[in-house]
mmCIF file with all atom_site columns, N, CA and C in Angstrom:
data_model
loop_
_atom_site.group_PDB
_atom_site.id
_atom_site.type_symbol
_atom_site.label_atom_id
_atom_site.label_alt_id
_atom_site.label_comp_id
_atom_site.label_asym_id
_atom_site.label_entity_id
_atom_site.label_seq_id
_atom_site.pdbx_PDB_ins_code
_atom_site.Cartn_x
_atom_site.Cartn_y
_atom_site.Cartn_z
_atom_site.occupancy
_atom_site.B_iso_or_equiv
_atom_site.pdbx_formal_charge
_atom_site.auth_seq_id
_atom_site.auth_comp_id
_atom_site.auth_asym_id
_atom_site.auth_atom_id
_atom_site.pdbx_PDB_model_num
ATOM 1   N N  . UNK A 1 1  ? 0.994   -4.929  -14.958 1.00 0.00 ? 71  UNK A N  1
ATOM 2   C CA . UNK A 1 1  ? 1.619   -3.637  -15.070 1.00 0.00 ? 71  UNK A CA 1
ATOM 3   C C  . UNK A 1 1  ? 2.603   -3.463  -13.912 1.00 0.00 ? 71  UNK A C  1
ATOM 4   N N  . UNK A 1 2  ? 3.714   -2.782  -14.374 1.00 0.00 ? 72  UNK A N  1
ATOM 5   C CA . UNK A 1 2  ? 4.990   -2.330  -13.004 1.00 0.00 ? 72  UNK A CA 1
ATOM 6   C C  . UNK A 1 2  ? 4.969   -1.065  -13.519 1.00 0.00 ? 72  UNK A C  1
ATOM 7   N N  . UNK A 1 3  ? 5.542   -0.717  -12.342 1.00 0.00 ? 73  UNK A N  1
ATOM 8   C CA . UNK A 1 3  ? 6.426   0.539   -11.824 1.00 0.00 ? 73  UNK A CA 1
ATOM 9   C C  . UNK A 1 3  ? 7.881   0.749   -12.914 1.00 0.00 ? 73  UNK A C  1
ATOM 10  N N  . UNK A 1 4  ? 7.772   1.593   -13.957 1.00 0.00 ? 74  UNK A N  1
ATOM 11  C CA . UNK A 1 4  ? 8.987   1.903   -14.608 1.00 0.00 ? 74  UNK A CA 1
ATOM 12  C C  . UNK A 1 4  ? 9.976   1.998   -13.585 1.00 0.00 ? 74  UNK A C  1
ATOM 13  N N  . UNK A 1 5  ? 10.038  2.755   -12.761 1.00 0.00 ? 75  UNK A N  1
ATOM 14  C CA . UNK A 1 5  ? 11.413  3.014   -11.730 1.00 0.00 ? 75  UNK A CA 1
ATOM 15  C C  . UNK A 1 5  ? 11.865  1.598   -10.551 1.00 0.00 ? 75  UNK A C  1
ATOM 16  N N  . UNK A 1 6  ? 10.735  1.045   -10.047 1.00 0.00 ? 76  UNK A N  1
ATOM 17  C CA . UNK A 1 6  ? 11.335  -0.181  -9.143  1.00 0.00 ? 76  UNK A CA 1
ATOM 18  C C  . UNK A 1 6  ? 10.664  -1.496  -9.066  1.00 0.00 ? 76  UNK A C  1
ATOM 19  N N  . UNK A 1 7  ? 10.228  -1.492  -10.836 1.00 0.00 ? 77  UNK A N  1
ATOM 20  C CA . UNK A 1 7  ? 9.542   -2.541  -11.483 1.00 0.00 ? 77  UNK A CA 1
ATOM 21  C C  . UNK A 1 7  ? 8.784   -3.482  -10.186 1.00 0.00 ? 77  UNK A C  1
ATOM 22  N N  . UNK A 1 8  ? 7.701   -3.093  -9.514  1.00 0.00 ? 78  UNK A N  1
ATOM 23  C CA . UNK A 1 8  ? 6.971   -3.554  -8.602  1.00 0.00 ? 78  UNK A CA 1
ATOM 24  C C  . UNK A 1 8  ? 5.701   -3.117  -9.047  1.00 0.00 ? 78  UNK A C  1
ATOM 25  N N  . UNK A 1 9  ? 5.128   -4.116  -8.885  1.00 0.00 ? 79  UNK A N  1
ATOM 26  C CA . UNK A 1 9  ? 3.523   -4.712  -9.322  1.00 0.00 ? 79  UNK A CA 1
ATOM 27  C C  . UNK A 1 9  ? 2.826   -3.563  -8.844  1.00 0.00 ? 79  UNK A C  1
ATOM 28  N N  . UNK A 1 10 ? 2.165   -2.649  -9.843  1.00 0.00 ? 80  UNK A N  1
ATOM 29  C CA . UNK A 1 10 ? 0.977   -1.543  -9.446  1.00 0.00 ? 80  UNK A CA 1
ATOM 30  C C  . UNK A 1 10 ? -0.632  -1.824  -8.902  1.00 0.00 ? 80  UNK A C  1
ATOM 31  N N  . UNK A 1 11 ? -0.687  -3.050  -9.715  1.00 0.00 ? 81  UNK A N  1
ATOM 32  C CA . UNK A 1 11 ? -1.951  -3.492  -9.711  1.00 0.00 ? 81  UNK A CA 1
ATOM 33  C C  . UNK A 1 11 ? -2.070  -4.698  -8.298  1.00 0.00 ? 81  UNK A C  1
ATOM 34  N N  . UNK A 1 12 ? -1.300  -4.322  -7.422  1.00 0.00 ? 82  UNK A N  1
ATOM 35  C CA . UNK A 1 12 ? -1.850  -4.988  -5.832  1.00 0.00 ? 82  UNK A CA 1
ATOM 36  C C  . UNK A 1 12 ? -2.548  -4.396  -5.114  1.00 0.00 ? 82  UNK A C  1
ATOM 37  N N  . UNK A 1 13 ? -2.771  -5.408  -3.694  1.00 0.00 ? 83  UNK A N  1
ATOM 38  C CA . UNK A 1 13 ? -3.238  -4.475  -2.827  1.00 0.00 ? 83  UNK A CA 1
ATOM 39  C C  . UNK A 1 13 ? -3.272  -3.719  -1.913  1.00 0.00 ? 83  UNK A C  1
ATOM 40  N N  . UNK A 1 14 ? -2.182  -3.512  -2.048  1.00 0.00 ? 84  UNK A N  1
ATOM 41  C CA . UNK A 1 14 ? -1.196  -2.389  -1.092  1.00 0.00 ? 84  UNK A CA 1
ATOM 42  C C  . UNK A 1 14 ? -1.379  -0.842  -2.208  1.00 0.00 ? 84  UNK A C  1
ATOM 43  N N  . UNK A 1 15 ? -1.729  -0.734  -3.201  1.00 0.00 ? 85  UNK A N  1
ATOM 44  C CA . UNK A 1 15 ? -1.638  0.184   -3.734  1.00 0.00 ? 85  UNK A CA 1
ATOM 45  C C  . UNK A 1 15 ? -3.034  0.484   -3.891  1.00 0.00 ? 85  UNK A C  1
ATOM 46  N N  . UNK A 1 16 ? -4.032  -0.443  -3.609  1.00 0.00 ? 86  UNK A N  1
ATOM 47  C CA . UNK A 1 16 ? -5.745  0.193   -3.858  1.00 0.00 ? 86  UNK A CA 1
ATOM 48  C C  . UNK A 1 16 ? -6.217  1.161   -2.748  1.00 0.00 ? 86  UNK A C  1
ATOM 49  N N  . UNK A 1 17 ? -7.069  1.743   -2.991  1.00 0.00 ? 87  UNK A N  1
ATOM 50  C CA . UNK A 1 17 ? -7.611  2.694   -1.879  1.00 0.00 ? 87  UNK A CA 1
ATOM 51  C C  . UNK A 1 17 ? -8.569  1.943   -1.075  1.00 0.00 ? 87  UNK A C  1
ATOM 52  N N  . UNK A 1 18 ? -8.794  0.679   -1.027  1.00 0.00 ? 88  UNK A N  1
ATOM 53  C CA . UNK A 1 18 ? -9.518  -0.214  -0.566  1.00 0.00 ? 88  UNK A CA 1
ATOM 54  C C  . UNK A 1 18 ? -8.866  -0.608  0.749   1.00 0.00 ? 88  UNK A C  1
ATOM 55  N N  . UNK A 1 19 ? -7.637  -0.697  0.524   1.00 0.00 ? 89  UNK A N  1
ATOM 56  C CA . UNK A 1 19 ? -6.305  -1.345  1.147   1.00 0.00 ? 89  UNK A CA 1
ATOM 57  C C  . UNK A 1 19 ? -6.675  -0.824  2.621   1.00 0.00 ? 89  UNK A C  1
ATOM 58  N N  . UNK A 1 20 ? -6.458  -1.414  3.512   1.00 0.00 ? 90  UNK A N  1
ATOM 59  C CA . UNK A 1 20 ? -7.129  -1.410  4.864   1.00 0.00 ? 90  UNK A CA 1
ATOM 60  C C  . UNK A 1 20 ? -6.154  -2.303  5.830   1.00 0.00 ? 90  UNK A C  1
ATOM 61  N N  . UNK A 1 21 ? -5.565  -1.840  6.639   1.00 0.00 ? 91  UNK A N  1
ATOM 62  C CA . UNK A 1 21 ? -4.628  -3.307  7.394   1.00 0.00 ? 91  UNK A CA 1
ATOM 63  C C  . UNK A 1 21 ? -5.998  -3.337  8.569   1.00 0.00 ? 91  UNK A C  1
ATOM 64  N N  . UNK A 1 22 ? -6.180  -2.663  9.128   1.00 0.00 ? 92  UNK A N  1
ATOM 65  C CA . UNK A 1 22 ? -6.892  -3.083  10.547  1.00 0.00 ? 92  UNK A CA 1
ATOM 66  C C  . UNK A 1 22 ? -8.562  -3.377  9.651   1.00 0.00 ? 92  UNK A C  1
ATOM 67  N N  . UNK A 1 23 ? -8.666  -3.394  8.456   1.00 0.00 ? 93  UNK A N  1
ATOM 68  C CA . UNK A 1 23 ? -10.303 -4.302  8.090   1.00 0.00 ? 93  UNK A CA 1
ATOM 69  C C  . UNK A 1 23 ? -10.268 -5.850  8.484   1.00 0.00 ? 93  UNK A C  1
ATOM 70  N N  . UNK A 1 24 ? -11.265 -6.245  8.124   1.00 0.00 ? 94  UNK A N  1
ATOM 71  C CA . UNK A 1 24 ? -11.248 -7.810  7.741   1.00 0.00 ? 94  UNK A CA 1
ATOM 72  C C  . UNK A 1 24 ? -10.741 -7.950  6.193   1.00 0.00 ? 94  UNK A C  1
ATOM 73  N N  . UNK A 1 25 ? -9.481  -8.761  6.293   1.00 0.00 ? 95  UNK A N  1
ATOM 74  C CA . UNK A 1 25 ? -8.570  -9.196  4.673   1.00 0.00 ? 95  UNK A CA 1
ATOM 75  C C  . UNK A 1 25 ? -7.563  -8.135  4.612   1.00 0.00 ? 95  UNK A C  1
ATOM 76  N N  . UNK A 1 26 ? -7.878  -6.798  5.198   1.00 0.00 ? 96  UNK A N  1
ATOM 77  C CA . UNK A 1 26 ? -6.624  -5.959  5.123   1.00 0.00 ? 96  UNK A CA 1
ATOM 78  C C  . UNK A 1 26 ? -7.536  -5.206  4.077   1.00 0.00 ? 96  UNK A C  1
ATOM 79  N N  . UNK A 1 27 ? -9.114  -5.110  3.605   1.00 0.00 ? 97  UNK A N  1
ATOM 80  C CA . UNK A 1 27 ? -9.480  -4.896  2.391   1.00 0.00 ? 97  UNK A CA 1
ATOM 81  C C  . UNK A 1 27 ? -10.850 -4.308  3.177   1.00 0.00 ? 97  UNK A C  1
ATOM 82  N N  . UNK A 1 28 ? -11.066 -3.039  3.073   1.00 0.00 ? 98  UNK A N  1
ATOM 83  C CA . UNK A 1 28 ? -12.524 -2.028  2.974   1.00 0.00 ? 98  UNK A CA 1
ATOM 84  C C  . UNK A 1 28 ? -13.715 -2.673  1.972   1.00 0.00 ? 98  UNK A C  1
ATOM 85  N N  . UNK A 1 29 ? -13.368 -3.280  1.019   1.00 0.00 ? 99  UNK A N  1
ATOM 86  C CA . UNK A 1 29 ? -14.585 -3.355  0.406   1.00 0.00 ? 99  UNK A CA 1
ATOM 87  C C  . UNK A 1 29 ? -14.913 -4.785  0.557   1.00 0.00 ? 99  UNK A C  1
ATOM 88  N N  . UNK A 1 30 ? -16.165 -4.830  1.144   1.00 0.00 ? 100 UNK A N  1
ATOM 89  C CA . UNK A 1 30 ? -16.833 -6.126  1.225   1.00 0.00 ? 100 UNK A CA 1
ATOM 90  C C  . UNK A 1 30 ? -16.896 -7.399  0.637   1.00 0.00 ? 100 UNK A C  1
ATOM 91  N N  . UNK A 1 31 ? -17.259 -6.754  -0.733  1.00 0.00 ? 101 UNK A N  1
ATOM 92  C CA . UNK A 1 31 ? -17.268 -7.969  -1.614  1.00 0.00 ? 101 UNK A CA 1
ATOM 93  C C  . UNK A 1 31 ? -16.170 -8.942  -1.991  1.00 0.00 ? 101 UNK A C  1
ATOM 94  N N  . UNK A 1 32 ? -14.976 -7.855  -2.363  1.00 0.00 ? 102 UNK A N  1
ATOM 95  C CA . UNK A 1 32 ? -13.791 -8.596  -2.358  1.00 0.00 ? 102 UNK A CA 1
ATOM 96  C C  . UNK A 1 32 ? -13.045 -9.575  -2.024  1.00 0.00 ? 102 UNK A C  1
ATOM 97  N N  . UNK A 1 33 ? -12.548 -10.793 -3.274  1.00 0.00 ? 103 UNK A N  1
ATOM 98  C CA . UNK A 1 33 ? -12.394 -11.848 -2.768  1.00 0.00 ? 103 UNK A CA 1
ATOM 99  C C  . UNK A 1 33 ? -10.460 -11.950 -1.825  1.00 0.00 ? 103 UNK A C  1
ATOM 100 N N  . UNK A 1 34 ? -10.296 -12.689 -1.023  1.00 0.00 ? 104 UNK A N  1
ATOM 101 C CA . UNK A 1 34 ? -8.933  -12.585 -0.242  1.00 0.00 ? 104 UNK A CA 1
ATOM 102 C C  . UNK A 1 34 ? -7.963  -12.563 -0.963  1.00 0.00 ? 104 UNK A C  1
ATOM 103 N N  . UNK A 1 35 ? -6.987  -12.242 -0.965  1.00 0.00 ? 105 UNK A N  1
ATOM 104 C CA . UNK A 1 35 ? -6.178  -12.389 -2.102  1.00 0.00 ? 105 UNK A CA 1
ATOM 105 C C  . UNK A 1 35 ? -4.330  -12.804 -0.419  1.00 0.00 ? 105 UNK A C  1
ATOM 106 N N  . UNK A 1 36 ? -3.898  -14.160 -0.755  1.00 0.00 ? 106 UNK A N  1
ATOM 107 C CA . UNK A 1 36 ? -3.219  -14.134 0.147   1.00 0.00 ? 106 UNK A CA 1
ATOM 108 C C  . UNK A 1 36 ? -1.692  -13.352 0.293   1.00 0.00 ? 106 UNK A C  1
ATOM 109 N N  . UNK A 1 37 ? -1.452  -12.764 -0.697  1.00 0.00 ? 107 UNK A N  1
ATOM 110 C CA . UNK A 1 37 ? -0.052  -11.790 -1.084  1.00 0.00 ? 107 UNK A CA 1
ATOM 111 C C  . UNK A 1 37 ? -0.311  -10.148 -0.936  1.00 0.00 ? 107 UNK A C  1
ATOM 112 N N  . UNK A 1 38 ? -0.484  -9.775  -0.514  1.00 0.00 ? 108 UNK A N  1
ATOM 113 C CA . UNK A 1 38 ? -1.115  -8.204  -1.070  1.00 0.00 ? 108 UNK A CA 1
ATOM 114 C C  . UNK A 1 38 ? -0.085  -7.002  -1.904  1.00 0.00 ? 108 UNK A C  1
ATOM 115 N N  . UNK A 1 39 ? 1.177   -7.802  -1.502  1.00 0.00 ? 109 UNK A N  1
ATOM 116 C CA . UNK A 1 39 ? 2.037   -6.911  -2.696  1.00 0.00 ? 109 UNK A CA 1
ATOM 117 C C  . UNK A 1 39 ? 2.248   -7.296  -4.069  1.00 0.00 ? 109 UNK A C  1
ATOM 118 N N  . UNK A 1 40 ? 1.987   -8.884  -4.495  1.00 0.00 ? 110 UNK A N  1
ATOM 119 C CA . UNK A 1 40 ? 1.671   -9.345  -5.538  1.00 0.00 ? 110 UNK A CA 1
ATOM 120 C C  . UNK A 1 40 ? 0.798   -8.759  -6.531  1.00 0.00 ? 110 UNK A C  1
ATOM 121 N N  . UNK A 1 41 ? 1.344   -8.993  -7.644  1.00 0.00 ? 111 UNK A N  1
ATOM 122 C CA . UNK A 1 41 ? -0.210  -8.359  -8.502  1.00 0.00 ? 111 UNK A CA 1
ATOM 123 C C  . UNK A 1 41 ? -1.007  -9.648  -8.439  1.00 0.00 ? 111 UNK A C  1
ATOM 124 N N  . UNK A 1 42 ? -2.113  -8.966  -8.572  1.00 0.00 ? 112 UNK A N  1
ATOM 125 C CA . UNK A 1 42 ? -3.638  -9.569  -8.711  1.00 0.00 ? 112 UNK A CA 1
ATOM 126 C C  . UNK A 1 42 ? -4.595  -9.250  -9.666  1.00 0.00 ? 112 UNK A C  1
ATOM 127 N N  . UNK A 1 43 ? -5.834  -9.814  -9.706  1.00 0.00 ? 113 UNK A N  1
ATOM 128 C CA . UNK A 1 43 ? -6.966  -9.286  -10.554 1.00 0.00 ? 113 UNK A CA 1
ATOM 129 C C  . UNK A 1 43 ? -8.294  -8.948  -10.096 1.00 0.00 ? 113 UNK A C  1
ATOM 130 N N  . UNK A 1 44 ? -7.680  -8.264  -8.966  1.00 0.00 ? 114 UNK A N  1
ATOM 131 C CA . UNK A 1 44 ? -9.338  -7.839  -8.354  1.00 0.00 ? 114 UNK A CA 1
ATOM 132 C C  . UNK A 1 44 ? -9.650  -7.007  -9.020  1.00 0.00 ? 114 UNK A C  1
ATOM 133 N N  . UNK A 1 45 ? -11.081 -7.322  -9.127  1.00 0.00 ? 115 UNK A N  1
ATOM 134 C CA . UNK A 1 45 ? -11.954 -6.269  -10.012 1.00 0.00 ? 115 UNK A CA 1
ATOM 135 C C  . UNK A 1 45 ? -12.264 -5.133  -9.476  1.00 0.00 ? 115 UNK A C  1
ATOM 136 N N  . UNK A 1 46 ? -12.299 -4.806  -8.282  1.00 0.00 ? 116 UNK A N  1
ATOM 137 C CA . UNK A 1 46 ? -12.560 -3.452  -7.410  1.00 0.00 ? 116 UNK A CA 1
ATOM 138 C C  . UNK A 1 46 ? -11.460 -2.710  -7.029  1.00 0.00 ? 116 UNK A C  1
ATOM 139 N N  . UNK A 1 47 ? -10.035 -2.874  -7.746  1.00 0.00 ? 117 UNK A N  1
ATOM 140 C CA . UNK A 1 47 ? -8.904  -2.478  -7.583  1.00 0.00 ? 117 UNK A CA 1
ATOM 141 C C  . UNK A 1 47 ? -9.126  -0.951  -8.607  1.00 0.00 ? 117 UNK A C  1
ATOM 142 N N  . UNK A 1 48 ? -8.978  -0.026  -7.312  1.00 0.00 ? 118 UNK A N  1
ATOM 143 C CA . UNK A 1 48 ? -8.506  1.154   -7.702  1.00 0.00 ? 118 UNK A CA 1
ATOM 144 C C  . UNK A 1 48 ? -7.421  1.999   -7.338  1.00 0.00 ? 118 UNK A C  1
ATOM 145 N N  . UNK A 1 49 ? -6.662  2.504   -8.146  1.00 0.00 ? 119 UNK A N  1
ATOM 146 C CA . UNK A 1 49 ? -5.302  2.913   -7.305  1.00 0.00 ? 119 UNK A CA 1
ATOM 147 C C  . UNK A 1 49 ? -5.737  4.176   -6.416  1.00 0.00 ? 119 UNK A C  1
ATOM 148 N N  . UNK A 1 50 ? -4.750  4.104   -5.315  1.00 0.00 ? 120 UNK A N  1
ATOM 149 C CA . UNK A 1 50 ? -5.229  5.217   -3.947  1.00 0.00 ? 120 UNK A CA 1
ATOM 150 C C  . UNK A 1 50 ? -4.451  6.287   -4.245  1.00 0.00 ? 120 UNK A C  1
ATOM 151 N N  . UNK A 1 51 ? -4.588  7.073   -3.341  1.00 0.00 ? 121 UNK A N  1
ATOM 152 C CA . UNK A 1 51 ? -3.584  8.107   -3.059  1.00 0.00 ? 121 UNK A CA 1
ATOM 153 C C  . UNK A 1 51 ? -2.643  7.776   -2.417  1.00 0.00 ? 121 UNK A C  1
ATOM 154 N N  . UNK A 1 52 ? -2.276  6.943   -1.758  1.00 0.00 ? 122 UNK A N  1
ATOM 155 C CA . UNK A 1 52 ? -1.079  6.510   -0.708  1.00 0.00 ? 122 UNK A CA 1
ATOM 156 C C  . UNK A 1 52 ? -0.091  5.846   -1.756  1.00 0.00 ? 122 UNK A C  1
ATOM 157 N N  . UNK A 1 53 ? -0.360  5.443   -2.793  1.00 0.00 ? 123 UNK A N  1
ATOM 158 C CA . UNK A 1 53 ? 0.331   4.441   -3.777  1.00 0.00 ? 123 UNK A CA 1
ATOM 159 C C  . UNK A 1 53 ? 1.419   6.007   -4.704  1.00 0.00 ? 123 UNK A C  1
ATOM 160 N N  . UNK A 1 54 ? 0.975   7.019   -4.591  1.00 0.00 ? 124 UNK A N  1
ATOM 161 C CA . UNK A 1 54 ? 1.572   7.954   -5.462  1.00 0.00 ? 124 UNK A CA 1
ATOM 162 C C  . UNK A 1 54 ? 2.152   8.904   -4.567  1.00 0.00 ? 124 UNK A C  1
ATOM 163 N N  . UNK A 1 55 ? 3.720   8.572   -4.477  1.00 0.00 ? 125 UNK A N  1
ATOM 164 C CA . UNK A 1 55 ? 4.478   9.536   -3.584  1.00 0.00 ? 125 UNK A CA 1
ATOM 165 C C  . UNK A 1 55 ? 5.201   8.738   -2.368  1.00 0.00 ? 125 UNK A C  1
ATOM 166 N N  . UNK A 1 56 ? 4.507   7.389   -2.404  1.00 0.00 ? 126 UNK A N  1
ATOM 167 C CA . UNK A 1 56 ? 5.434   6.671   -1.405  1.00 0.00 ? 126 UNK A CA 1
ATOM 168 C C  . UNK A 1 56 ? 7.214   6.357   -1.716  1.00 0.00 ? 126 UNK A C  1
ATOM 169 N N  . UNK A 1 57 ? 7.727   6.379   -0.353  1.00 0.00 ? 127 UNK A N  1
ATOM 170 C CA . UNK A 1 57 ? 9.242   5.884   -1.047  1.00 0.00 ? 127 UNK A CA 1
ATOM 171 C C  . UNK A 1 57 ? 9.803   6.630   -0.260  1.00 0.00 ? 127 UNK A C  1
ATOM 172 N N  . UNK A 1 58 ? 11.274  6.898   -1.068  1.00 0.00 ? 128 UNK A N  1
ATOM 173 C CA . UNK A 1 58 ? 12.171  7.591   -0.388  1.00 0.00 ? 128 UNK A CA 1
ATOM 174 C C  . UNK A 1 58 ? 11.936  9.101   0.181   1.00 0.00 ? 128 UNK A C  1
ATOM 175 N N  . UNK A 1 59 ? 11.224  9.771   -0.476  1.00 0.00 ? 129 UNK A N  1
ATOM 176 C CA . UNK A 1 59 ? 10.612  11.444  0.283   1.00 0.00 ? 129 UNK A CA 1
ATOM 177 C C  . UNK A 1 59 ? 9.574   11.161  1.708   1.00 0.00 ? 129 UNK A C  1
ATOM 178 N N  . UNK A 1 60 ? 8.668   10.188  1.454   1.00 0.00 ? 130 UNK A N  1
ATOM 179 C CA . UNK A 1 60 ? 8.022   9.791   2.479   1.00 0.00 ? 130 UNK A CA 1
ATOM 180 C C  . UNK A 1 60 ? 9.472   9.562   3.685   1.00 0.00 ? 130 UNK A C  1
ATOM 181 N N  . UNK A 1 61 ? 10.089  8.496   3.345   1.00 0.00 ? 131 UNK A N  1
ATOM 182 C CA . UNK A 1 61 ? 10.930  7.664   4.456   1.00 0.00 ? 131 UNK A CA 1
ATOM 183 C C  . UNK A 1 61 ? 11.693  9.268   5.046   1.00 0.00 ? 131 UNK A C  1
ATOM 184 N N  . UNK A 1 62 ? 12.631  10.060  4.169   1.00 0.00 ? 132 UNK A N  1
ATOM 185 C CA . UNK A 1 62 ? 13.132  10.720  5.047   1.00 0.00 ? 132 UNK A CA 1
ATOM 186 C C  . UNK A 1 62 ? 12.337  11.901  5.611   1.00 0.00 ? 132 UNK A C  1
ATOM 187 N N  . UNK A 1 63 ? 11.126  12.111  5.202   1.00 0.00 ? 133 UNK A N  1
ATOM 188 C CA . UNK A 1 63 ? 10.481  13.042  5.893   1.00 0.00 ? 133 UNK A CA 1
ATOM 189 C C  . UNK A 1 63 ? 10.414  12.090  7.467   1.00 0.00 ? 133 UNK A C  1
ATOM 190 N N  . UNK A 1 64 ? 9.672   10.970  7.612   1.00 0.00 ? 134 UNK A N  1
ATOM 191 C CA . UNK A 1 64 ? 9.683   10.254  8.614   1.00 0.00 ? 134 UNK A CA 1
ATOM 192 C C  . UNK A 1 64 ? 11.514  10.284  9.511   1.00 0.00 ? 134 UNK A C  1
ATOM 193 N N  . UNK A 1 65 ? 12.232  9.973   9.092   1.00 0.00 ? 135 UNK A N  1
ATOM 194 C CA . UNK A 1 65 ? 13.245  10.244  9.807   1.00 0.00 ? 135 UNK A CA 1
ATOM 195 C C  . UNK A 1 65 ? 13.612  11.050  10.213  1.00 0.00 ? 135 UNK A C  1
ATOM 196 N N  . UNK A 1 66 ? 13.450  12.592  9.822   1.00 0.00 ? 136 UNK A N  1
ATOM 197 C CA . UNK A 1 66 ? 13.536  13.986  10.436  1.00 0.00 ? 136 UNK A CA 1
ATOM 198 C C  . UNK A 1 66 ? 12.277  14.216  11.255  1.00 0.00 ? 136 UNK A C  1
ATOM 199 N N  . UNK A 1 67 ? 11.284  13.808  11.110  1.00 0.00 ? 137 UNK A N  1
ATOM 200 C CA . UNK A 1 67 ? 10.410  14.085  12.047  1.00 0.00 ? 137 UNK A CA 1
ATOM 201 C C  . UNK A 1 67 ? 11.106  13.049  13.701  1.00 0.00 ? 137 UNK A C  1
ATOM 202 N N  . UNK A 1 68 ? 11.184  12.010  13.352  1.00 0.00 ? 138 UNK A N  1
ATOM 203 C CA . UNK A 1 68 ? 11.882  10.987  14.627  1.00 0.00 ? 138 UNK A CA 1
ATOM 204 C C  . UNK A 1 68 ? 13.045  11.928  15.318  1.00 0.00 ? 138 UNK A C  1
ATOM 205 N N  . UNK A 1 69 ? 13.891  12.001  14.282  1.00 0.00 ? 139 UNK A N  1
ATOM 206 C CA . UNK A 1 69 ? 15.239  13.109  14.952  1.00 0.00 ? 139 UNK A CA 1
ATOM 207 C C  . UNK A 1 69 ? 15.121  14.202  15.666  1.00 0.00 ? 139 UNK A C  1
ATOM 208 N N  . UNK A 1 70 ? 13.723  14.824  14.776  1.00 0.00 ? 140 UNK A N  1
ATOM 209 C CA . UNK A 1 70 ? 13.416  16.153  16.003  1.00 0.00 ? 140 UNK A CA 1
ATOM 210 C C  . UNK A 1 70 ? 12.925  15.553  17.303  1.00 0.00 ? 140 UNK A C  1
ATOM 211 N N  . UNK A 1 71 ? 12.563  14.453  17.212  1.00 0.00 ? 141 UNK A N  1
ATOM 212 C CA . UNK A 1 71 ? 11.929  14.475  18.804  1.00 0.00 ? 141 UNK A CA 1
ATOM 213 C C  . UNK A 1 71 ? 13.023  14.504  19.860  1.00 0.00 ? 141 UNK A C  1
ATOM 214 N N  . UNK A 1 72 ? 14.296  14.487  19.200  1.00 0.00 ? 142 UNK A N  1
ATOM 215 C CA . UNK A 1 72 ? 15.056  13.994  20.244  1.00 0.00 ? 142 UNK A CA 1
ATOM 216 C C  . UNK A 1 72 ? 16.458  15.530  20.271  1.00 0.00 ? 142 UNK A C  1
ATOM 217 N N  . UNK A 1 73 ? 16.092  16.554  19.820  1.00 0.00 ? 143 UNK A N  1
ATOM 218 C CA . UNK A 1 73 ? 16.754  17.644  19.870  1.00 0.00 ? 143 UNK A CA 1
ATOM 219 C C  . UNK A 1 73 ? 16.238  18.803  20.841  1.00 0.00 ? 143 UNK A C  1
ATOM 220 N N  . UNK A 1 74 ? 17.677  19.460  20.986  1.00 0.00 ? 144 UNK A N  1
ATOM 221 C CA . UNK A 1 74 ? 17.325  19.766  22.503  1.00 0.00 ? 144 UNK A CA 1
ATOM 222 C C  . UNK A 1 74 ? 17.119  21.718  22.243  1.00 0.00 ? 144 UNK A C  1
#
């Protein structure tokens, strides 16, 4: 499965709620086997989509850039 708008793989693991960078594998759930791509799709069976996966992108990025800019207004 992709993304209608920027045809990128839904079913990775950058998009599970599992998804963890500072775990062991980058992955919260234990059992889970490594998967060495994490933006690739995959077939983990404990793949559930997160909340971080819905809303990322361009509203995220420029909220982040106006927050940076204010730090630096006088």
């Amino acid at each position: 499965m992709t993304c209608p708008g920027c045809h990128a793989a839904v079913h990775c693991c950058r998009n599970c709620r599992f998804y963890s960078p500072s775990a062991h594998n980058n992955c919260s759930e234990p059992s889970a086997e490594w998967v060495r791509d994490k933006e690739k799709a995959n077939f983990c069976e404990y793949f559930t989509l997160g909340d971080r996966a819905v809303g990322e992108g361009r509203g995220d990025a420029q909220g982040a850039r106006a927050a940076f800019d204010n730090l630096f207004k006088k």
